[in-house]
Tab-separated table of C-alpha atoms in Angstrom:
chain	number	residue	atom	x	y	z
J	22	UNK	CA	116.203	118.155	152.246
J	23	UNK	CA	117.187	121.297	154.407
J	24	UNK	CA	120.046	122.699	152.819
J	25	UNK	CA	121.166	122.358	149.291
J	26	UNK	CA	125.001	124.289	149.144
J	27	UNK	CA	125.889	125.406	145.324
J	28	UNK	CA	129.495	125.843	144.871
J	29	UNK	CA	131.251	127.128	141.719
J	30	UNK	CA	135.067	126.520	141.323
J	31	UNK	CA	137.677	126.680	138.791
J	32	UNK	CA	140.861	125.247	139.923
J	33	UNK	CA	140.392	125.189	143.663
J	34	UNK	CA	142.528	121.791	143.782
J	35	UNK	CA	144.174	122.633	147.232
J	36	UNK	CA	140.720	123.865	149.002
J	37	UNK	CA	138.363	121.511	148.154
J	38	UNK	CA	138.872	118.022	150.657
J	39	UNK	CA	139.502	120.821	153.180
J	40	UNK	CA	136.153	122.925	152.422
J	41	UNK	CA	134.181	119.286	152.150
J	42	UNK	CA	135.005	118.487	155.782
J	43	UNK	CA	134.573	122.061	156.765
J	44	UNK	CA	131.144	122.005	155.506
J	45	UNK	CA	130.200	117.921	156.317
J	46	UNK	CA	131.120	119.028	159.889
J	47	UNK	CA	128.487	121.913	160.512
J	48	UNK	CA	125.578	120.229	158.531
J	49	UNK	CA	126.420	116.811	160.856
J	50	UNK	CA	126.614	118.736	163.805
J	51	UNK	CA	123.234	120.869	163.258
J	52	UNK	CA	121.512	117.595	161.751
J	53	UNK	CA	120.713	119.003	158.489
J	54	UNK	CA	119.641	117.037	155.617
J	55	UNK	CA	122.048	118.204	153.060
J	56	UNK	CA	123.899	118.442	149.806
J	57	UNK	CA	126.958	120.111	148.038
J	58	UNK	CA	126.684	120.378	144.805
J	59	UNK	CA	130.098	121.751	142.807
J	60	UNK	CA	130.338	123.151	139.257
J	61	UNK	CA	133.600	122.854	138.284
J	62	UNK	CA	133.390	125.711	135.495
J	63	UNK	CA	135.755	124.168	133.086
J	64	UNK	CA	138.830	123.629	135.959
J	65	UNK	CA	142.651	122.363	134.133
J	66	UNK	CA	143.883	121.117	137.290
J	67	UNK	CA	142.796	117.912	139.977
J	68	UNK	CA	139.527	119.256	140.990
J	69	UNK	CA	137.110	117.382	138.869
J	70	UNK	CA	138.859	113.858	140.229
J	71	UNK	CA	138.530	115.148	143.770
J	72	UNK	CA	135.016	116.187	143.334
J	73	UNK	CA	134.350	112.552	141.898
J	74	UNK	CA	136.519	110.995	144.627
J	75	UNK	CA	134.198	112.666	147.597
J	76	UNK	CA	131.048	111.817	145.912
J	77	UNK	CA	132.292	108.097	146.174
J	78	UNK	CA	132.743	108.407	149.808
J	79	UNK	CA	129.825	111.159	150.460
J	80	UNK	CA	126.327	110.281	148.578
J	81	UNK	CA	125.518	114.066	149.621
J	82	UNK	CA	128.293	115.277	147.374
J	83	UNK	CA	127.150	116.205	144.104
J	84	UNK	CA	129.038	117.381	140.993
J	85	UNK	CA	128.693	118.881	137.520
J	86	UNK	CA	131.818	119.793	134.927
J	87	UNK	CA	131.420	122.264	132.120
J	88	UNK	CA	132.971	121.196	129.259
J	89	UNK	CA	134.992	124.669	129.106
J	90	UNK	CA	134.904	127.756	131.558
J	91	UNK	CA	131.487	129.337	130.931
J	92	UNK	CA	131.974	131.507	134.092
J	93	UNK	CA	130.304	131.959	137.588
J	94	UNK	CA	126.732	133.019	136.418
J	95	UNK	CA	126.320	130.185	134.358
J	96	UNK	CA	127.915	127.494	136.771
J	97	UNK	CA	125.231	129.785	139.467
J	98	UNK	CA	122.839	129.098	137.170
J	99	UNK	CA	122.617	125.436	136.691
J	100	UNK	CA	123.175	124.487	140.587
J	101	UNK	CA	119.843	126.215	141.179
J	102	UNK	CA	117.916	123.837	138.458
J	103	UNK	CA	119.896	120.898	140.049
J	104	UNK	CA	119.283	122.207	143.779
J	105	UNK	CA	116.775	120.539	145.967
J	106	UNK	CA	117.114	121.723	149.208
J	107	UNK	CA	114.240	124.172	150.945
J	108	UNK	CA	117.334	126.785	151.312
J	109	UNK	CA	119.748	126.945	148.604
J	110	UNK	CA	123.441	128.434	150.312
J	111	UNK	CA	126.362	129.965	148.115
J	112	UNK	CA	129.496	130.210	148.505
J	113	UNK	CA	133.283	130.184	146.907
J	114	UNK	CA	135.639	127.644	147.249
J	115	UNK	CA	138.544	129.153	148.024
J	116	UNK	CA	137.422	128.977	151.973
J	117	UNK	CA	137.461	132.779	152.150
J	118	UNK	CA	133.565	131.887	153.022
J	119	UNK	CA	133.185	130.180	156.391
J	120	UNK	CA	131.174	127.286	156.207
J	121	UNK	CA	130.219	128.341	160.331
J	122	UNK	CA	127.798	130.767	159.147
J	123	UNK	CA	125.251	128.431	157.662
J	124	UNK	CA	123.250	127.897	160.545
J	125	UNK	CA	122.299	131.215	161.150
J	126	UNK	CA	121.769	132.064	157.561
J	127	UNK	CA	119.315	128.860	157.370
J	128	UNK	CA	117.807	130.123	160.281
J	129	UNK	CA	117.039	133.978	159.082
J	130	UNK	CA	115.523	132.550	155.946
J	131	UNK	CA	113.920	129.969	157.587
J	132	UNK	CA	112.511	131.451	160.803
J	133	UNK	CA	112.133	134.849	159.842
J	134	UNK	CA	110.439	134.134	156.717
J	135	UNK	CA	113.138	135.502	154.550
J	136	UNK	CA	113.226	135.335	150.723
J	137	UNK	CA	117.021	135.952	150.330
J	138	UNK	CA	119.754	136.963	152.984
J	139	UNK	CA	123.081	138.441	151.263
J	140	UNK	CA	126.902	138.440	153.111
J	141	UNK	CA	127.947	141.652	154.253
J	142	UNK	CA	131.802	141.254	153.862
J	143	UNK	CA	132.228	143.777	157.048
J	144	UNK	CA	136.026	143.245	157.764
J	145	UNK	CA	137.910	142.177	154.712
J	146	UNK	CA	141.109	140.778	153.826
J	147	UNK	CA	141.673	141.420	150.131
J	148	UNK	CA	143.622	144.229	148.523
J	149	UNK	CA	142.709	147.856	149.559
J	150	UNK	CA	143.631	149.135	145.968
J	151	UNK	CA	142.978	145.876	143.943
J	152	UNK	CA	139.348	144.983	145.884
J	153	UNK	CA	138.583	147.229	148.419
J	154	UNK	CA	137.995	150.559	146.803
J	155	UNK	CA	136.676	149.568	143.514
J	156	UNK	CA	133.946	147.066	145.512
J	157	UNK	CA	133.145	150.110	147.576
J	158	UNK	CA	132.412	152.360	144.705
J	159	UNK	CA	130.662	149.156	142.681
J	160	UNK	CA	128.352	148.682	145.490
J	161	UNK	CA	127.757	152.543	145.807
J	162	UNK	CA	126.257	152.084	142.176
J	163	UNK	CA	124.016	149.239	142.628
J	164	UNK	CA	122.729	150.694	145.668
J	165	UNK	CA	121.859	153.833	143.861
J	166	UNK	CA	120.361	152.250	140.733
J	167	UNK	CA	118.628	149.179	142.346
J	168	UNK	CA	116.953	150.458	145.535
J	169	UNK	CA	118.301	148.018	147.472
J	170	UNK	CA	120.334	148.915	150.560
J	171	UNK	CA	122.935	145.944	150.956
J	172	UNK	CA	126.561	146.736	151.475
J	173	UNK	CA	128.174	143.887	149.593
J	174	UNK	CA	126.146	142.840	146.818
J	175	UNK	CA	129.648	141.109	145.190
J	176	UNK	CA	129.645	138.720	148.292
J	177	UNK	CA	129.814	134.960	147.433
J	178	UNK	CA	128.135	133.909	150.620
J	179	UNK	CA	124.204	134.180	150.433
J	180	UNK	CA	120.769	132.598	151.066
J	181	UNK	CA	118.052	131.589	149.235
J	182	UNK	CA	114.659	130.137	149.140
J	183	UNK	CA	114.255	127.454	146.562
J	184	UNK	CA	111.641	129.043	145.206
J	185	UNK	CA	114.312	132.390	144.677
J	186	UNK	CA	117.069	130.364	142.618
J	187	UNK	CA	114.231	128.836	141.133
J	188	UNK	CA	112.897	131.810	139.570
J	189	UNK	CA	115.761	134.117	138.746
J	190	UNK	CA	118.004	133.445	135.035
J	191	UNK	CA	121.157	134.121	135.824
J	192	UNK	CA	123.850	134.620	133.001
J	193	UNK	CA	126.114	136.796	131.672
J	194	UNK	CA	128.106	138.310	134.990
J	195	UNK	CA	124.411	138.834	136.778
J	196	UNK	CA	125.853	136.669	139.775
J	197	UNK	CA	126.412	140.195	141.445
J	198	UNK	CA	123.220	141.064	141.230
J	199	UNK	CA	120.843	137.947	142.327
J	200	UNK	CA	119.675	140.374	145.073
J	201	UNK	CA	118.250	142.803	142.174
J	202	UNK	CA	117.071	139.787	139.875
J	203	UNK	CA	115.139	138.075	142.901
J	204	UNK	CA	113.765	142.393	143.562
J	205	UNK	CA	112.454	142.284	140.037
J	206	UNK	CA	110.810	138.690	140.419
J	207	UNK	CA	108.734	139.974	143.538
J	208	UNK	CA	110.684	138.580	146.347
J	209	UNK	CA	111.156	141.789	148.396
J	210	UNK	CA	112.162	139.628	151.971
J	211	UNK	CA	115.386	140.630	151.382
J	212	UNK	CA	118.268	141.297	154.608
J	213	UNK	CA	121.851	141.224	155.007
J	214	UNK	CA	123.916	139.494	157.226
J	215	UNK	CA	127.520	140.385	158.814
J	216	UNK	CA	129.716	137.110	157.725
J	217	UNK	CA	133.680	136.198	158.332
J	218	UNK	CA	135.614	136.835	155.693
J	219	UNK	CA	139.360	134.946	155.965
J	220	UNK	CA	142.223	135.265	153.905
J	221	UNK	CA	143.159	133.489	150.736
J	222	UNK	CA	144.477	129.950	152.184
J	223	UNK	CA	145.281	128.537	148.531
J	224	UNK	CA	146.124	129.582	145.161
J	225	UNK	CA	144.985	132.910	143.840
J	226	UNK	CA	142.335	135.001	142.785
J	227	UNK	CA	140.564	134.167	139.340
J	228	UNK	CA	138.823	137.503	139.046
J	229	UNK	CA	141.177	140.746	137.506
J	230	UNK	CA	140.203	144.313	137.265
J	231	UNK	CA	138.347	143.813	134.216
J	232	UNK	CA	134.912	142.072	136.565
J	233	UNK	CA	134.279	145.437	138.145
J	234	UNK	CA	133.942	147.028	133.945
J	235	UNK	CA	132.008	144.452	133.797
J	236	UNK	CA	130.172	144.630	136.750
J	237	UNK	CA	129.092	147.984	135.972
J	238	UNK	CA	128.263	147.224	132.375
J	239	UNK	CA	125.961	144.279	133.847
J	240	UNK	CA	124.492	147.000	136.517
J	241	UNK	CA	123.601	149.386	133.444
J	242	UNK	CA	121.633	146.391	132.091
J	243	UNK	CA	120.307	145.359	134.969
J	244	UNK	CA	118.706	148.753	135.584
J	245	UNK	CA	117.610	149.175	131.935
J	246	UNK	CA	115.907	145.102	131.908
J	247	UNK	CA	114.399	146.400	135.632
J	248	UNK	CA	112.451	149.133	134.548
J	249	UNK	CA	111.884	148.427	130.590
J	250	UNK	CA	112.453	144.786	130.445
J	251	UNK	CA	108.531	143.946	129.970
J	252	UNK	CA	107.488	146.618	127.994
J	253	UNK	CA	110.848	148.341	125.890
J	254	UNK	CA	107.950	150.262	123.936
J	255	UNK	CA	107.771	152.607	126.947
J	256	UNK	CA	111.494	153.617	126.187
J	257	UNK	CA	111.915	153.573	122.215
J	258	UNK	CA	108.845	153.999	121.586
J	259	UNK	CA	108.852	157.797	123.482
J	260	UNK	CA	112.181	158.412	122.109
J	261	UNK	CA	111.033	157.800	118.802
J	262	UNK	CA	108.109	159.941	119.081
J	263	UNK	CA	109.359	162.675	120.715
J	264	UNK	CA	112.628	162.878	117.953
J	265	UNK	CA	109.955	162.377	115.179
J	266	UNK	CA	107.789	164.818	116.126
J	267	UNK	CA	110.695	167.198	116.509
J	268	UNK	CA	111.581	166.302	112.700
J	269	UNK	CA	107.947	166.788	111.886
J	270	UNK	CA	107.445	170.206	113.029
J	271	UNK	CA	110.401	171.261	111.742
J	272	UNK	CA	109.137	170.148	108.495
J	273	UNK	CA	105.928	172.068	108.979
J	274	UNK	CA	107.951	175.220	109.761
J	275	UNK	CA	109.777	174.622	106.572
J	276	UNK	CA	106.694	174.011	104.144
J	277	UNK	CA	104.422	177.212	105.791
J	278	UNK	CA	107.812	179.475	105.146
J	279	UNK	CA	108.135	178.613	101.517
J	280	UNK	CA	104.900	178.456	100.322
J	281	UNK	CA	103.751	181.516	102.399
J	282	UNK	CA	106.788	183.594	103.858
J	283	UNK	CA	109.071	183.394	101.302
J	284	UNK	CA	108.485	181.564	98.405
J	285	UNK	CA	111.203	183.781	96.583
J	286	UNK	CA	113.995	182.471	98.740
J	287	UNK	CA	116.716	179.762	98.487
J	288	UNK	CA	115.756	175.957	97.873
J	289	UNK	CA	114.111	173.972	100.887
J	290	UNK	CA	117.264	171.391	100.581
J	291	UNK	CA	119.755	174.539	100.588
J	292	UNK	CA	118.884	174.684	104.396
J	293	UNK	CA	120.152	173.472	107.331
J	294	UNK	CA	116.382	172.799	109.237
J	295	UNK	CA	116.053	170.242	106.156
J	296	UNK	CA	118.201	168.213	107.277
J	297	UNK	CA	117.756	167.956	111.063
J	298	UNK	CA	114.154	167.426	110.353
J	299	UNK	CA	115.477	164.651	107.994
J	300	UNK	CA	118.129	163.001	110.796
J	301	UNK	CA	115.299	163.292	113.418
J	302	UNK	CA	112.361	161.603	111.302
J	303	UNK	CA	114.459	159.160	110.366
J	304	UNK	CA	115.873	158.322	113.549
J	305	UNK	CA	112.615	158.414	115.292
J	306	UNK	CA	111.224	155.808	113.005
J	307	UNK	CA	114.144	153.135	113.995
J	308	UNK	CA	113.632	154.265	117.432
J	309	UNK	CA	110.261	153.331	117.598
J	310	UNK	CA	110.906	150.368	115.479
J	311	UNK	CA	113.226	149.355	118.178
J	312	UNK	CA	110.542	149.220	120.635
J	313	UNK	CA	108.066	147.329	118.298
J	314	UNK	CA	110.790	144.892	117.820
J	315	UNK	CA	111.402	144.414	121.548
J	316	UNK	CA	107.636	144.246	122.667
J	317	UNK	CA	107.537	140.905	119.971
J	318	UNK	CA	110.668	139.530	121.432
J	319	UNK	CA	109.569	139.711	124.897
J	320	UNK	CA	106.080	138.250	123.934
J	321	UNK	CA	108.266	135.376	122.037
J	322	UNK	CA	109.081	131.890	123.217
J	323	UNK	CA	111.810	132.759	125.997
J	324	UNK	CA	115.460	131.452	124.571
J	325	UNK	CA	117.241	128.609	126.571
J	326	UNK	CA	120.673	129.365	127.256
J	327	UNK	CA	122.656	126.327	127.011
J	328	UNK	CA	125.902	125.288	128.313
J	329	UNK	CA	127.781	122.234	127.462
J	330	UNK	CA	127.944	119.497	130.494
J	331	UNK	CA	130.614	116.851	129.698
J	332	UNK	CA	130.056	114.811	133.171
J	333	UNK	CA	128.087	114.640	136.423
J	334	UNK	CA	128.212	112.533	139.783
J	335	UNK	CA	125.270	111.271	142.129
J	336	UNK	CA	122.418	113.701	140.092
């Protein structure tokens, strides 16, 4: 199979028949050996009967429904297990992604031996206030604290290599940062590509203010799993020392001044050194704790995150 395309939706009723034929048209057309594969993530309207409806009448079209909405990560997440195709393509459903641009984006991963090839979102129709400037200053961020120079790292439309999706865990709201996840794995084949963005045809948005908090949250963890996800030891475990052997000295000061430079004077507990070196000791032992803690965790069985199917067509 040439092309697997992963599609997560909630509620994209009115877009869906239309993005189908959109899609069936440019895979007939270039011959590819295909599949679309949606996840409705927990959708209260039609789209779950439509998705069955076009799997009756296209064997390529695939489907999986989540019992409630777990989100886009996790819908992300499962149509890469399910996905069999040598290049895995995402995109939304809400036809703001043109389906046109598959061919070239099969093409860069294919034929220039490409690991992953993200949308760049050049020209954009969304909100200036809403989605414009806050995207600008989100991607600013990850730029700065992944090392990777891509301009729209929020862009639904990208390319993979199976053995990418395959690889990466995606949960949480880490969809934005597949790019950074794939980085971490070793896959550093990693280019952009200029895409068409359109305007909202159907419905409205499903994402509020509240993803870019998140988004940044998720980049602080993303940056923090990067560089001390294997071996948290390297971060506690220095904190720790460093604020215990702060506490210690201090301790030493205050033993060598009262049984040598003034034994006379007021009690050891009556001072205020007593009790930073107390605060700092302390918290230097759950510091490094911390980091003994984390170093068994990540040496532990890796934990499954589950998600709740209720049905599935033609997998």
């Amino acid at each position: 199979m040439n092309i697997s395309v992963v599609i997560p939706l909630l509620n994209e009723e009115e877009s869906l028949l239309e993005l189908h034929d959109w899609i069936a048209k440019v895979m007939q057309s270039n011959q590819f050996l295909y599949e679309i594969i949606f996840i409705d993530d927990g959708s209260t309207d039609k789209s779950w009967s439509i998705i069955q409806e076009l799997s009756q009448n296209n064997a390529s079209v695939k489907g999986i429904k989540f019992q409630k909405n777990y989100g886009k990560s996790q819908a992300l997440n499962i149509g890469f297990k399910k996905a069999k195709g040598d290049v895995i393509i995402t995109m939304d459903a809400d036809l703001q992604d043109s389906p046109d641009e598959i061919p070239e984006l099969y093409k860069m991963i294919m034929e220039d031996d490409l690991d992953l090839v993200s949308g760049w979102k050049k020209k954009r129709y969304d909100s200036k206030i809403r989605k414009n400037l806050p995207s600008k200053l989100f991607n600013a961020a990850a730029r700065a604290t992944s090392g990777l120079h891509l301009h729209d790292f929020n862009c639904g439309l990208k390319a993979y290599k199976n053995d990418v999706v395959k690889s990466v865990d995606v949960y949480g709201e880490m969809h934005r940062y597949i790019p950074v996840l794939a980085k971490n794995e070793g896959f550093h084949k990693i280019d952009e590509k200029v895409v068409q963005h359109q305007a909202r045809k159907y419905g409205v948005t499903k994402f509020g203010m509240d993803r870019f908090v998140n988004g940044f949250l998720d980049l602080i963890s993303i940056w923090f799993l990067s560089r001390f996800g294997k071996r948290p030891m390297h971060l506690f475990g220095l904190l720790g020392s460093i604020a215990f052997f702060i506490g210690f000295c201090f301790v030493v000061y205050l033993g060598i001044d009262k049984l040598f430079l003034n034994p006379t004077g007021r009690l050891i507990t009556d001072r205020p050194q007593f009790y930073i070196a107390l605060v700092t000791m302390i918290l230097g032992t759950q510091l490094f704790l911390a980091g003994f803690l984390g170093e068994l965790l990540v040496r532990s069985k890796k934990d499954e995150r589950r998600y709740k199917v209720s049905e599935e067509v033609n997998l």
